[in-house]
PDB file of C-alpha atoms in Angstrom:
ATOM      1  CA  MET F 177     122.407  62.918  15.153  1.00 44.00           C
ATOM      2  CA  GLU F 178     123.428  65.299  17.954  1.00 45.00           C
ATOM      3  CA  ARG F 179     126.608  67.342  17.604  1.00 41.00           C
ATOM      4  CA  ALA F 180     128.997  66.427  20.249  1.00 39.00           C
ATOM      5  CA  GLY F 181     131.435  69.207  19.249  1.00 39.00           C
ATOM      6  CA  GLU F 182     133.893  69.428  16.931  1.00 43.00           C
ATOM      7  CA  GLY F 183     135.082  65.954  16.428  1.00 49.00           C
ATOM      8  CA  MET F 184     133.076  63.089  16.232  1.00 58.00           C
ATOM      9  CA  THR F 185     129.215  62.712  16.500  1.00 84.00           C
ATOM     10  CA  VAL F 186     127.225  60.371  19.077  1.00 94.00           C
ATOM     11  CA  GLN F 187     124.045  59.031  17.989  1.00 96.00           C
ATOM     12  CA  GLY F 188     121.973  60.505  20.536  1.00 98.00           C
ATOM     13  CA  ILE F 189     121.046  60.917  24.175  1.00 98.00           C
ATOM     14  CA  GLY F 190     118.745  58.063  25.571  1.00 98.00           C
ATOM     15  CA  VAL F 191     117.146  56.695  28.775  1.00 98.00           C
ATOM     16  CA  GLN F 192     114.842  54.010  30.027  1.00 98.00           C
ATOM     17  CA  THR F 193     111.109  53.570  29.511  1.00 98.00           C
ATOM     18  CA  LYS F 194     110.734  52.560  32.770  1.00 98.00           C
ATOM     19  CA  GLU F 195     109.129  54.889  35.402  1.00 98.00           C
ATOM     20  CA  ALA F 196     108.794  57.604  32.346  1.00 98.00           C
ATOM     21  CA  ILE F 197     106.153  55.397  30.258  1.00 98.00           C
ATOM     22  CA  ASP F 198     102.672  54.534  31.257  1.00 97.00           C
ATOM     23  CA  ASP F 199     100.942  52.060  29.496  1.00 98.00           C
ATOM     24  CA  ALA F 200      97.831  53.542  29.961  1.00 97.00           C
ATOM     25  CA  CYS F 201      98.768  56.975  27.620  1.00 98.00           C
ATOM     26  CA  PRO F 202     102.357  56.211  26.462  1.00 98.00           C
ATOM     27  CA  GLU F 203     101.995  59.260  24.407  1.00 98.00           C
ATOM     28  CA  ASN F 204     102.324  61.623  27.654  1.00 98.00           C
ATOM     29  CA  GLY F 205     105.282  59.936  28.589  1.00 98.00           C
ATOM     30  CA  PHE F 206     107.270  59.904  25.486  1.00 98.00           C
ATOM     31  CA  ARG F 207     106.401  63.582  25.364  1.00 98.00           C
ATOM     32  CA  LEU F 208     108.039  64.090  28.263  1.00 98.00           C
ATOM     33  CA  LEU F 209     111.157  62.251  27.569  1.00 98.00           C
ATOM     34  CA  ARG F 210     111.345  64.501  24.211  1.00 98.00           C
ATOM     35  CA  GLU F 211     111.000  67.740  26.289  1.00 98.00           C
ATOM     36  CA  ALA F 212     113.712  66.863  28.509  1.00 98.00           C
ATOM     37  CA  GLY F 213     115.813  66.339  25.113  1.00 98.00           C
ATOM     38  CA  PHE F 214     116.044  62.628  24.666  1.00 98.00           C
ATOM     39  CA  SER F 215     116.293  61.380  20.934  1.00 98.00           C
ATOM     40  CA  HIS F 216     116.162  57.838  22.334  1.00 98.00           C
ATOM     41  CA  VAL F 217     114.759  55.166  24.702  1.00 98.00           C
ATOM     42  CA  ASP F 218     116.188  51.905  26.107  1.00 98.00           C
ATOM     43  CA  PHE F 219     112.737  50.098  25.839  1.00 98.00           C
ATOM     44  CA  SER F 220     112.486  48.310  29.636  1.00 98.00           C
ATOM     45  CA  LEU F 221     110.655  45.069  28.336  1.00 98.00           C
ATOM     46  CA  ASN F 222     112.095  43.318  31.508  1.00 98.00           C
ATOM     47  CA  GLY F 223     109.536  45.873  33.383  1.00 97.00           C
ATOM     48  CA  TYR F 224     106.473  43.062  32.355  1.00 98.00           C
ATOM     49  CA  MET F 225     108.611  40.054  34.170  1.00 98.00           C
ATOM     50  CA  ARG F 226     110.078  41.426  36.954  1.00 97.00           C
ATOM     51  CA  ASN F 227     113.539  39.810  37.915  1.00 96.00           C
ATOM     52  CA  THR F 228     112.785  39.787  41.678  1.00 96.00           C
ATOM     53  CA  ASP F 229     109.709  38.151  40.718  1.00 97.00           C
ATOM     54  CA  ILE F 230     111.144  35.267  38.654  1.00 97.00           C
ATOM     55  CA  TYR F 231     114.000  34.948  41.299  1.00 94.00           C
ATOM     56  CA  LYS F 232     110.859  34.033  43.606  1.00 95.00           C
ATOM     57  CA  MET F 233     109.826  31.388  40.931  1.00 95.00           C
ATOM     58  CA  LYS F 234     106.771  33.983  40.226  1.00 95.00           C
ATOM     59  CA  ASN F 235     105.555  34.294  36.549  1.00 96.00           C
ATOM     60  CA  SER F 236     103.716  37.341  35.507  1.00 96.00           C
ATOM     61  CA  HIS F 237     102.368  35.140  32.808  1.00 97.00           C
ATOM     62  CA  PHE F 238     102.881  38.456  30.529  1.00 98.00           C
ATOM     63  CA  PHE F 239     104.013  36.230  27.958  1.00 98.00           C
ATOM     64  CA  ASP F 240     101.202  34.189  27.446  1.00 98.00           C
ATOM     65  CA  LYS F 241      99.547  36.710  25.244  1.00 98.00           C
ATOM     66  CA  SER F 242     100.186  35.795  21.597  1.00 98.00           C
ATOM     67  CA  MET F 243     102.246  37.869  19.408  1.00 98.00           C
ATOM     68  CA  ALA F 244      99.084  39.704  17.538  1.00 98.00           C
ATOM     69  CA  GLU F 245      98.288  40.514  21.388  1.00 98.00           C
ATOM     70  CA  LEU F 246     101.173  41.943  22.005  1.00 98.00           C
ATOM     71  CA  GLU F 247     101.935  43.894  19.002  1.00 98.00           C
ATOM     72  CA  ALA F 248      98.239  45.426  20.072  1.00 98.00           C
ATOM     73  CA  PHE F 249      99.649  45.926  23.641  1.00 98.00           C
ATOM     74  CA  PHE F 250     102.653  47.855  22.646  1.00 98.00           C
ATOM     75  CA  ARG F 251     101.352  49.417  19.218  1.00 98.00           C
ATOM     76  CA  PRO F 252     100.466  52.503  21.042  1.00 98.00           C
ATOM     77  CA  HIS F 253     104.190  53.193  22.589  1.00 98.00           C
ATOM     78  CA  LYS F 254     105.126  52.459  18.884  1.00 98.00           C
ATOM     79  CA  GLN F 255     103.142  54.870  17.885  1.00 98.00           C
ATOM     80  CA  ALA F 256     103.959  57.669  20.371  1.00 98.00           C
ATOM     81  CA  ALA F 257     107.837  57.294  20.433  1.00 98.00           C
ATOM     82  CA  ALA F 258     107.629  58.001  16.301  1.00 98.00           C
ATOM     83  CA  LYS F 259     105.083  60.969  16.898  1.00 98.00           C
ATOM     84  CA  MET F 260     107.703  62.360  19.626  1.00 98.00           C
ATOM     85  CA  GLY F 261     110.312  61.716  17.249  1.00 98.00           C
ATOM     86  CA  ILE F 262     112.434  59.535  19.764  1.00 98.00           C
ATOM     87  CA  THR F 263     114.056  56.354  18.182  1.00 98.00           C
ATOM     88  CA  ILE F 264     113.744  52.675  20.477  1.00 98.00           C
ATOM     89  CA  GLY F 265     117.112  52.264  20.105  1.00 98.00           C
ATOM     90  CA  GLN F 266     117.612  49.353  22.296  1.00 98.00           C
ATOM     91  CA  MET F 267     115.782  47.168  24.925  1.00 98.00           C
ATOM     92  CA  HIS F 268     116.355  44.737  27.614  1.00 98.00           C
ATOM     93  CA  MET F 269     115.109  41.470  27.450  1.00 98.00           C
ATOM     94  CA  PRO F 270     113.315  40.136  30.998  1.00 98.00           C
ATOM     95  CA  TYR F 271     116.191  38.178  33.143  1.00 98.00           C
ATOM     96  CA  PRO F 272     116.709  35.753  34.074  1.00 97.00           C
ATOM     97  CA  ALA F 273     116.213  33.385  31.446  1.00 97.00           C
ATOM     98  CA  TYR F 274     116.968  30.634  33.805  1.00 95.00           C
ATOM     99  CA  VAL F 275     116.801  30.446  37.607  1.00 94.00           C
ATOM    100  CA  PRO F 276     119.507  27.575  39.002  1.00 91.00           C
ATOM    101  CA  GLN F 277     117.754  25.196  41.202  1.00 85.00           C
ATOM    102  CA  GLY F 278     114.255  26.636  39.705  1.00 87.00           C
ATOM    103  CA  ASN F 279     111.143  24.626  38.509  1.00 92.00           C
ATOM    104  CA  ASN F 280     111.305  23.315  35.182  1.00 95.00           C
ATOM    105  CA  GLU F 281     107.700  24.905  34.614  1.00 96.00           C
ATOM    106  CA  LEU F 282     109.393  28.162  35.099  1.00 96.00           C
ATOM    107  CA  ASN F 283     112.396  27.384  33.247  1.00 97.00           C
ATOM    108  CA  ARG F 284     110.471  26.243  30.159  1.00 97.00           C
ATOM    109  CA  TYR F 285     108.435  29.454  30.188  1.00 98.00           C
ATOM    110  CA  LEU F 286     111.484  31.829  30.129  1.00 98.00           C
ATOM    111  CA  TRP F 287     113.355  29.889  27.140  1.00 97.00           C
ATOM    112  CA  GLU F 288     110.124  29.306  24.869  1.00 97.00           C
ATOM    113  CA  GLU F 289     107.683  31.896  25.695  1.00 98.00           C
ATOM    114  CA  MET F 290     109.573  34.966  27.136  1.00 98.00           C
ATOM    115  CA  ALA F 291     112.565  34.798  24.643  1.00 98.00           C
ATOM    116  CA  PRO F 292     111.413  34.524  21.648  1.00 98.00           C
ATOM    117  CA  LYS F 293     108.689  37.127  22.028  1.00 98.00           C
ATOM    118  CA  SER F 294     111.293  39.339  23.579  1.00 98.00           C
ATOM    119  CA  MET F 295     113.339  39.347  20.031  1.00 99.00           C
ATOM    120  CA  GLN F 296     109.840  39.351  18.275  1.00 98.00           C
ATOM    121  CA  LEU F 297     109.009  42.313  20.106  1.00 98.00           C
ATOM    122  CA  CYS F 298     112.305  44.018  19.439  1.00 98.00           C
ATOM    123  CA  LYS F 299     111.717  43.395  15.758  1.00 98.00           C
ATOM    124  CA  PHE F 300     108.430  45.007  16.167  1.00 98.00           C
ATOM    125  CA  PHE F 301     109.636  48.065  17.623  1.00 98.00           C
ATOM    126  CA  ASP F 302     112.414  48.484  14.525  1.00 98.00           C
ATOM    127  CA  CYS F 303     114.892  48.092  17.619  1.00 98.00           C
ATOM    128  CA  PRO F 304     118.263  47.040  16.582  1.00 98.00           C
ATOM    129  CA  TYR F 305     120.067  45.956  19.906  1.00 99.00           C
ATOM    130  CA  ILE F 306     118.341  43.303  22.922  1.00 99.00           C
ATOM    131  CA  VAL F 307     120.569  43.172  25.859  1.00 99.00           C
ATOM    132  CA  ILE F 308     120.487  39.798  27.737  1.00 98.00           C
ATOM    133  CA  HIS F 309     122.204  38.640  31.289  1.00 98.00           C
ATOM    134  CA  GLY F 310     124.457  35.853  31.110  1.00 97.00           C
ATOM    135  CA  PHE F 311     123.641  32.560  33.597  1.00 97.00           C
ATOM    136  CA  LYS F 312     125.050  33.055  37.311  1.00 95.00           C
ATOM    137  CA  LEU F 313     126.283  29.884  37.563  1.00 95.00           C
ATOM    138  CA  THR F 314     129.919  30.023  38.557  1.00 93.00           C
ATOM    139  CA  TYR F 315     129.005  28.793  42.352  1.00 89.00           C
ATOM    140  CA  PHE F 316     126.855  26.281  40.902  1.00 91.00           C
ATOM    141  CA  LEU F 317     128.951  24.520  38.623  1.00 93.00           C
ATOM    142  CA  GLY F 318     132.287  25.909  39.935  1.00 93.00           C
ATOM    143  CA  ALA F 319     133.975  27.682  36.862  1.00 95.00           C
ATOM    144  CA  GLU F 320     132.977  30.238  34.654  1.00 96.00           C
ATOM    145  CA  GLU F 321     134.137  28.496  31.573  1.00 97.00           C
ATOM    146  CA  ALA F 322     130.669  25.907  32.424  1.00 96.00           C
ATOM    147  CA  GLU F 323     128.851  29.090  33.191  1.00 97.00           C
ATOM    148  CA  TRP F 324     129.692  30.683  30.094  1.00 98.00           C
ATOM    149  CA  ALA F 325     128.615  27.278  28.164  1.00 98.00           C
ATOM    150  CA  GLU F 326     125.233  27.317  29.531  1.00 97.00           C
ATOM    151  CA  THR F 327     125.087  31.243  28.403  1.00 98.00           C
ATOM    152  CA  GLU F 328     126.434  30.477  25.011  1.00 98.00           C
ATOM    153  CA  ARG F 329     123.953  27.496  24.785  1.00 98.00           C
ATOM    154  CA  PHE F 330     121.181  30.419  25.400  1.00 98.00           C
ATOM    155  CA  ILE F 331     123.061  32.892  22.710  1.00 98.00           C
ATOM    156  CA  HIS F 332     123.200  29.641  20.338  1.00 98.00           C
ATOM    157  CA  TYR F 333     119.289  29.502  20.859  1.00 98.00           C
ATOM    158  CA  LEU F 334     118.621  32.891  20.308  1.00 98.00           C
ATOM    159  CA  ALA F 335     121.057  33.967  17.320  1.00 98.00           C
ATOM    160  CA  PRO F 336     119.398  32.017  14.237  1.00 98.00           C
ATOM    161  CA  MET F 337     116.655  34.939  15.540  1.00 98.00           C
ATOM    162  CA  ALA F 338     118.719  37.575  15.698  1.00 98.00           C
ATOM    163  CA  LYS F 339     120.444  36.764  12.035  1.00 98.00           C
ATOM    164  CA  GLU F 340     117.155  36.632  10.695  1.00 98.00           C
ATOM    165  CA  MET F 341     115.808  39.749  12.466  1.00 98.00           C
ATOM    166  CA  GLY F 342     118.408  41.858  11.930  1.00 98.00           C
ATOM    167  CA  ILE F 343     118.921  42.444  15.496  1.00 98.00           C
ATOM    168  CA  THR F 344     122.013  42.059  17.888  1.00 99.00           C
ATOM    169  CA  VAL F 345     122.040  40.555  21.116  1.00 99.00           C
ATOM    170  CA  CYS F 346     124.286  42.082  23.494  1.00 99.00           C
ATOM    171  CA  ILE F 347     125.542  40.811  26.719  1.00 98.00           C
ATOM    172  CA  GLU F 348     126.721  42.842  29.678  1.00 98.00           C
ATOM    173  CA  ASN F 349     129.032  42.878  32.509  1.00 98.00           C
ATOM    174  CA  LEU F 350     127.359  41.609  35.636  1.00 98.00           C
ATOM    175  CA  TYR F 351     128.042  41.272  39.144  1.00 98.00           C
ATOM    176  CA  ASP F 352     126.932  38.346  41.325  1.00 95.00           C
ATOM    177  CA  ASN F 353     126.700  38.569  45.442  1.00 92.00           C
ATOM    178  CA  LEU F 354     128.158  35.596  47.276  1.00 90.00           C
ATOM    179  CA  ASN F 355     127.531  35.674  50.801  1.00 89.00           C
ATOM    180  CA  GLY F 356     126.893  39.067  51.055  1.00 88.00           C
ATOM    181  CA  HIS F 357     130.047  40.164  49.301  1.00 92.00           C
ATOM    182  CA  ILE F 358     130.101  41.783  45.680  1.00 95.00           C
ATOM    183  CA  VAL F 359     131.880  39.719  43.028  1.00 96.00           C
ATOM    184  CA  GLU F 360     132.360  39.457  39.687  1.00 96.00           C
ATOM    185  CA  GLY F 361     129.368  37.809  37.549  1.00 97.00           C
ATOM    186  CA  PRO F 362     129.073  36.605  34.044  1.00 98.00           C
ATOM    187  CA  CYS F 363     131.196  38.463  31.317  1.00 98.00           C
ATOM    188  CA  CYS F 364     133.450  40.386  33.245  1.00 98.00           C
ATOM    189  CA  ASN F 365     136.661  39.103  31.475  1.00 98.00           C
ATOM    190  CA  VAL F 366     137.078  41.431  28.678  1.00 98.00           C
ATOM    191  CA  ASP F 367     139.324  39.539  26.582  1.00 98.00           C
ATOM    192  CA  LYS F 368     137.227  36.521  26.963  1.00 98.00           C
ATOM    193  CA  ALA F 369     134.571  38.416  25.888  1.00 98.00           C
ATOM    194  CA  VAL F 370     135.940  39.327  23.033  1.00 98.00           C
ATOM    195  CA  GLU F 371     137.172  36.330  21.601  1.00 98.00           C
ATOM    196  CA  ARG F 372     133.718  34.824  22.308  1.00 98.00           C
ATOM    197  CA  ILE F 373     131.856  37.679  20.534  1.00 99.00           C
ATOM    198  CA  ASP F 374     133.790  37.427  17.211  1.00 98.00           C
ATOM    199  CA  ARG F 375     134.193  33.393  17.133  1.00 98.00           C
ATOM    200  CA  ILE F 376     130.019  33.434  17.494  1.00 98.00           C
ATOM    201  CA  ASN F 377     130.080  35.852  14.665  1.00 98.00           C
ATOM    202  CA  GLU F 378     132.022  34.367  12.324  1.00 98.00           C
ATOM    203  CA  GLN F 379     129.644  31.469  12.904  1.00 98.00           C
ATOM    204  CA  TYR F 380     126.609  32.902  11.811  1.00 98.00           C
ATOM    205  CA  GLY F 381     128.479  35.449   9.626  1.00 98.00           C
ATOM    206  CA  ALA F 382     126.634  38.483  11.326  1.00 98.00           C
ATOM    207  CA  GLU F 383     126.897  40.715  14.235  1.00 98.00           C
ATOM    208  CA  VAL F 384     124.266  38.535  16.466  1.00 99.00           C
ATOM    209  CA  LEU F 385     126.151  39.106  19.225  1.00 99.00           C
ATOM    210  CA  GLY F 386     127.492  42.231  20.757  1.00 99.00           C
ATOM    211  CA  PHE F 387     128.043  43.856  23.796  1.00 99.00           C
ATOM    212  CA  CYS F 388     126.449  46.240  26.642  1.00 99.00           C
ATOM    213  CA  PHE F 389     128.810  48.156  29.326  1.00 99.00           C
ATOM    214  CA  ASP F 390     127.368  48.822  32.354  1.00 99.00           C
ATOM    215  CA  THR F 391     129.275  51.219  34.436  1.00 98.00           C
ATOM    216  CA  GLY F 392     127.191  50.641  37.761  1.00 98.00           C
ATOM    217  CA  HIS F 393     128.400  46.918  37.478  1.00 98.00           C
ATOM    218  CA  ALA F 394     131.529  47.846  36.523  1.00 98.00           C
ATOM    219  CA  ASN F 395     132.088  50.324  39.669  1.00 98.00           C
ATOM    220  CA  LEU F 396     130.846  47.902  41.651  1.00 98.00           C
ATOM    221  CA  ILE F 397     133.683  45.163  40.904  1.00 97.00           C
ATOM    222  CA  GLY F 398     136.391  47.562  40.387  1.00 97.00           C
ATOM    223  CA  LEU F 399     136.777  47.064  36.378  1.00 98.00           C
ATOM    224  CA  ASP F 400     139.401  49.308  34.608  1.00 98.00           C
ATOM    225  CA  PHE F 401     136.755  51.582  32.513  1.00 98.00           C
ATOM    226  CA  GLU F 402     139.181  52.592  30.096  1.00 98.00           C
ATOM    227  CA  TYR F 403     140.977  49.306  29.194  1.00 98.00           C
ATOM    228  CA  PHE F 404     137.577  47.141  28.997  1.00 98.00           C
ATOM    229  CA  LEU F 405     136.129  49.584  26.795  1.00 98.00           C
ATOM    230  CA  THR F 406     139.397  49.763  24.369  1.00 98.00           C
ATOM    231  CA  GLN F 407     139.527  45.962  24.129  1.00 98.00           C
ATOM    232  CA  LEU F 408     135.753  46.333  23.137  1.00 98.00           C
ATOM    233  CA  GLY F 409     136.544  48.529  20.254  1.00 98.00           C
ATOM    234  CA  GLN F 410     133.308  48.296  17.666  1.00 98.00           C
ATOM    235  CA  ARG F 411     131.749  45.365  19.648  1.00 98.00           C
ATOM    236  CA  LEU F 412     130.511  47.748  22.027  1.00 98.00           C
ATOM    237  CA  LYS F 413     127.017  48.403  21.046  1.00 98.00           C
ATOM    238  CA  VAL F 414     125.144  49.916  23.672  1.00 98.00           C
ATOM    239  CA  LEU F 415     125.640  51.443  27.153  1.00 99.00           C
ATOM    240  CA  HIS F 416     123.839  51.492  30.949  1.00 99.00           C
ATOM    241  CA  ILE F 417     125.010  54.683  32.108  1.00 99.00           C
ATOM    242  CA  HIS F 418     124.445  55.392  35.912  1.00 98.00           C
ATOM    243  CA  ASP F 419     126.190  55.430  39.381  1.00 98.00           C
ATOM    244  CA  ASN F 420     126.574  53.708  43.036  1.00 97.00           C
ATOM    245  CA  ASP F 421     128.052  53.819  45.994  1.00 95.00           C
ATOM    246  CA  GLY F 422     130.909  50.826  45.065  1.00 95.00           C
ATOM    247  CA  ARG F 423     128.739  48.750  47.321  1.00 94.00           C
ATOM    248  CA  LEU F 424     124.928  48.609  46.076  1.00 96.00           C
ATOM    249  CA  ASP F 425     123.517  48.461  42.516  1.00 97.00           C
ATOM    250  CA  LEU F 426     121.457  51.813  43.177  1.00 97.00           C
ATOM    251  CA  HIS F 427     120.913  53.281  39.516  1.00 98.00           C
ATOM    252  CA  GLN F 428     121.322  56.734  40.430  1.00 97.00           C
ATOM    253  CA  ILE F 429     122.876  60.049  38.464  1.00 98.00           C
ATOM    254  CA  PRO F 430     126.545  59.847  37.558  1.00 98.00           C
ATOM    255  CA  PHE F 431     128.559  62.031  39.832  1.00 97.00           C
ATOM    256  CA  THR F 432     126.391  61.661  42.832  1.00 95.00           C
ATOM    257  CA  PHE F 433     128.675  59.304  44.994  1.00 95.00           C
ATOM    258  CA  THR F 434     132.066  60.425  46.094  1.00 92.00           C
ATOM    259  CA  ARG F 435     134.770  58.192  47.915  1.00 82.00           C
ATOM    260  CA  THR F 436     136.396  61.022  49.648  1.00 82.00           C
ATOM    261  CA  ARG F 437     135.804  64.678  51.464  1.00 80.00           C
ATOM    262  CA  GLU F 438     137.625  65.908  48.518  1.00 82.00           C
ATOM    263  CA  ASN F 439     134.534  64.812  46.386  1.00 88.00           C
ATOM    264  CA  ALA F 440     136.703  62.414  44.199  1.00 89.00           C
ATOM    265  CA  SER F 441     134.074  60.393  42.323  1.00 93.00           C
ATOM    266  CA  SER F 442     132.859  57.018  43.183  1.00 93.00           C
ATOM    267  CA  THR F 443     132.709  56.074  39.622  1.00 97.00           C
ATOM    268  CA  ASP F 444     135.772  56.191  36.938  1.00 97.00           C
ATOM    269  CA  TRP F 445     133.787  58.512  34.925  1.00 98.00           C
ATOM    270  CA  GLU F 446     137.180  59.868  33.411  1.00 98.00           C
ATOM    271  CA  GLY F 447     138.140  56.228  32.239  1.00 98.00           C
ATOM    272  CA  PHE F 448     134.716  55.753  30.943  1.00 98.00           C
ATOM    273  CA  ILE F 449     135.167  59.267  28.992  1.00 98.00           C
ATOM    274  CA  ARG F 450     138.892  58.339  27.426  1.00 98.00           C
ATOM    275  CA  GLY F 451     137.271  54.626  26.685  1.00 98.00           C
ATOM    276  CA  LEU F 452     134.762  56.019  24.576  1.00 98.00           C
ATOM    277  CA  GLN F 453     137.429  58.232  22.919  1.00 97.00           C
ATOM    278  CA  ASN F 454     139.802  55.636  22.217  1.00 98.00           C
ATOM    279  CA  ILE F 455     137.244  53.781  20.130  1.00 98.00           C
ATOM    280  CA  ASP F 456     135.648  56.417  18.363  1.00 97.00           C
ATOM    281  CA  TYR F 457     132.518  55.818  19.971  1.00 97.00           C
ATOM    282  CA  GLN F 458     129.556  56.984  17.838  1.00 96.00           C
ATOM    283  CA  GLY F 459     126.516  55.228  19.683  1.00 98.00           C
ATOM    284  CA  VAL F 460     123.842  56.409  21.777  1.00 98.00           C
ATOM    285  CA  LEU F 461     124.815  57.404  25.607  1.00 98.00           C
ATOM    286  CA  SER F 462     121.585  55.538  27.443  1.00 98.00           C
ATOM    287  CA  PHE F 463     121.155  55.976  30.854  1.00 98.00           C
ATOM    288  CA  GLU F 464     119.772  53.313  32.816  1.00 98.00           C
ATOM    289  CA  THR F 465     118.345  55.741  35.846  1.00 98.00           C
ATOM    290  CA  ALA F 466     114.662  54.687  36.287  1.00 98.00           C
ATOM    291  CA  PRO F 467     115.277  54.358  40.183  1.00 97.00           C
ATOM    292  CA  VAL F 468     115.848  57.989  40.082  1.00 97.00           C
ATOM    293  CA  LEU F 469     112.667  58.969  38.898  1.00 97.00           C
ATOM    294  CA  THR F 470     110.910  57.606  41.797  1.00 95.00           C
ATOM    295  CA  ALA F 471     113.588  59.030  44.273  1.00 95.00           C
ATOM    296  CA  PHE F 472     112.698  62.255  43.170  1.00 95.00           C
ATOM    297  CA  PRO F 473     108.871  64.046  44.231  1.00 96.00           C
ATOM    298  CA  ASP F 474     106.932  63.349  41.093  1.00 95.00           C
ATOM    299  CA  VAL F 475     106.535  67.107  40.498  1.00 96.00           C
ATOM    300  CA  MET F 476     110.233  66.754  39.909  1.00 97.00           C
ATOM    301  CA  LYS F 477     110.451  64.432  37.468  1.00 97.00           C
ATOM    302  CA  ALA F 478     110.804  66.468  34.352  1.00 98.00           C
ATOM    303  CA  ASP F 479     113.644  68.411  36.284  1.00 98.00           C
ATOM    304  CA  ALA F 480     115.601  65.073  37.162  1.00 98.00           C
ATOM    305  CA  LEU F 481     115.316  63.894  33.250  1.00 98.00           C
ATOM    306  CA  GLU F 482     116.379  67.485  31.885  1.00 98.00           C
ATOM    307  CA  PHE F 483     119.465  67.068  34.520  1.00 98.00           C
ATOM    308  CA  ILE F 484     120.258  63.272  33.304  1.00 98.00           C
ATOM    309  CA  HIS F 485     120.313  64.474  29.710  1.00 98.00           C
ATOM    310  CA  LYS F 486     122.556  67.440  30.635  1.00 98.00           C
ATOM    311  CA  ILE F 487     124.895  64.643  31.793  1.00 98.00           C
ATOM    312  CA  GLY F 488     124.591  62.908  28.515  1.00 98.00           C
ATOM    313  CA  GLN F 489     125.657  66.354  26.734  1.00 98.00           C
ATOM    314  CA  TYR F 490     128.561  66.742  28.998  1.00 98.00           C
ATOM    315  CA  PHE F 491     129.727  63.534  28.310  1.00 98.00           C
ATOM    316  CA  ALA F 492     129.049  63.505  24.413  1.00 97.00           C
ATOM    317  CA  THR F 493     131.494  67.088  24.680  1.00 97.00           C
ATOM    318  CA  ARG F 494     133.901  65.651  26.287  1.00 96.00           C
ATOM    319  CA  ILE F 495     134.122  62.052  24.224  1.00 95.00           C
ATOM    320  CA  SER F 496     134.241  64.252  21.314  1.00 90.00           C
ATOM    321  CA  VAL F 497     137.277  65.956  22.048  1.00 81.00           C
TER     322      VAL F 497
END
């Protein structure tokens, strides 16, 4: 546990494994993260079947492996994390799990191979939370309710596995791109999200569904951070903390971008802090800032990670007040 101050205690400070962990020697990467101060990681399972490829109908076939083979592949990661005292606290399922107007073979693979094996790997890592993306279908189906119905169908496919494995599947607020304009994507209406999460959890008699709040996506479409987080309450399970300029999903270090010459931040970090204070958030402050590690020279990777961790400490101190 990391002490945030005289008030509440956050569970820890985390960051993505993407760009930090090398499959050839996971221990080196986990050591780097531990030395930078991180106690938790967001395991980037989505890095093994990239969204850029999926949208182009390309299949990495990573999940062709049997579960025994997948566990053997990832066992060094699990062992290295344990050796370095780092908790794998959340992970990201590859996305999208459905490609509109995609071929049936790929969409079948995403549901029948990628998704269930992702759940099993989450269990293998003793990871309590796995983040999924809702389906971006509003502009294909004509209504948000029809879009959600398809996402909920996927959630009901995962929910029995989640209940059996003790995992909470987390939906996150997304953006979409319409004719070159950034618009709201799935799960951007917090009142609807709250109703849907509660209804599904009541149906299964377990916390099979939760929420991941993504600060970068929220900034792109102008969500009210404090209101959204306050309404979520204890349904908020994990965070994706990162920054952008309000126009592109850049996944950079918080406080990087400003809106004015007076250095007013592009992102409402004060609303973020107040929202977490309002709900007595005691989870992990997890950063989704992998692109930073390739933006800086490789020799500065450790420095960049340490700086990100210090920002996590700042947030932890502020939300404890």
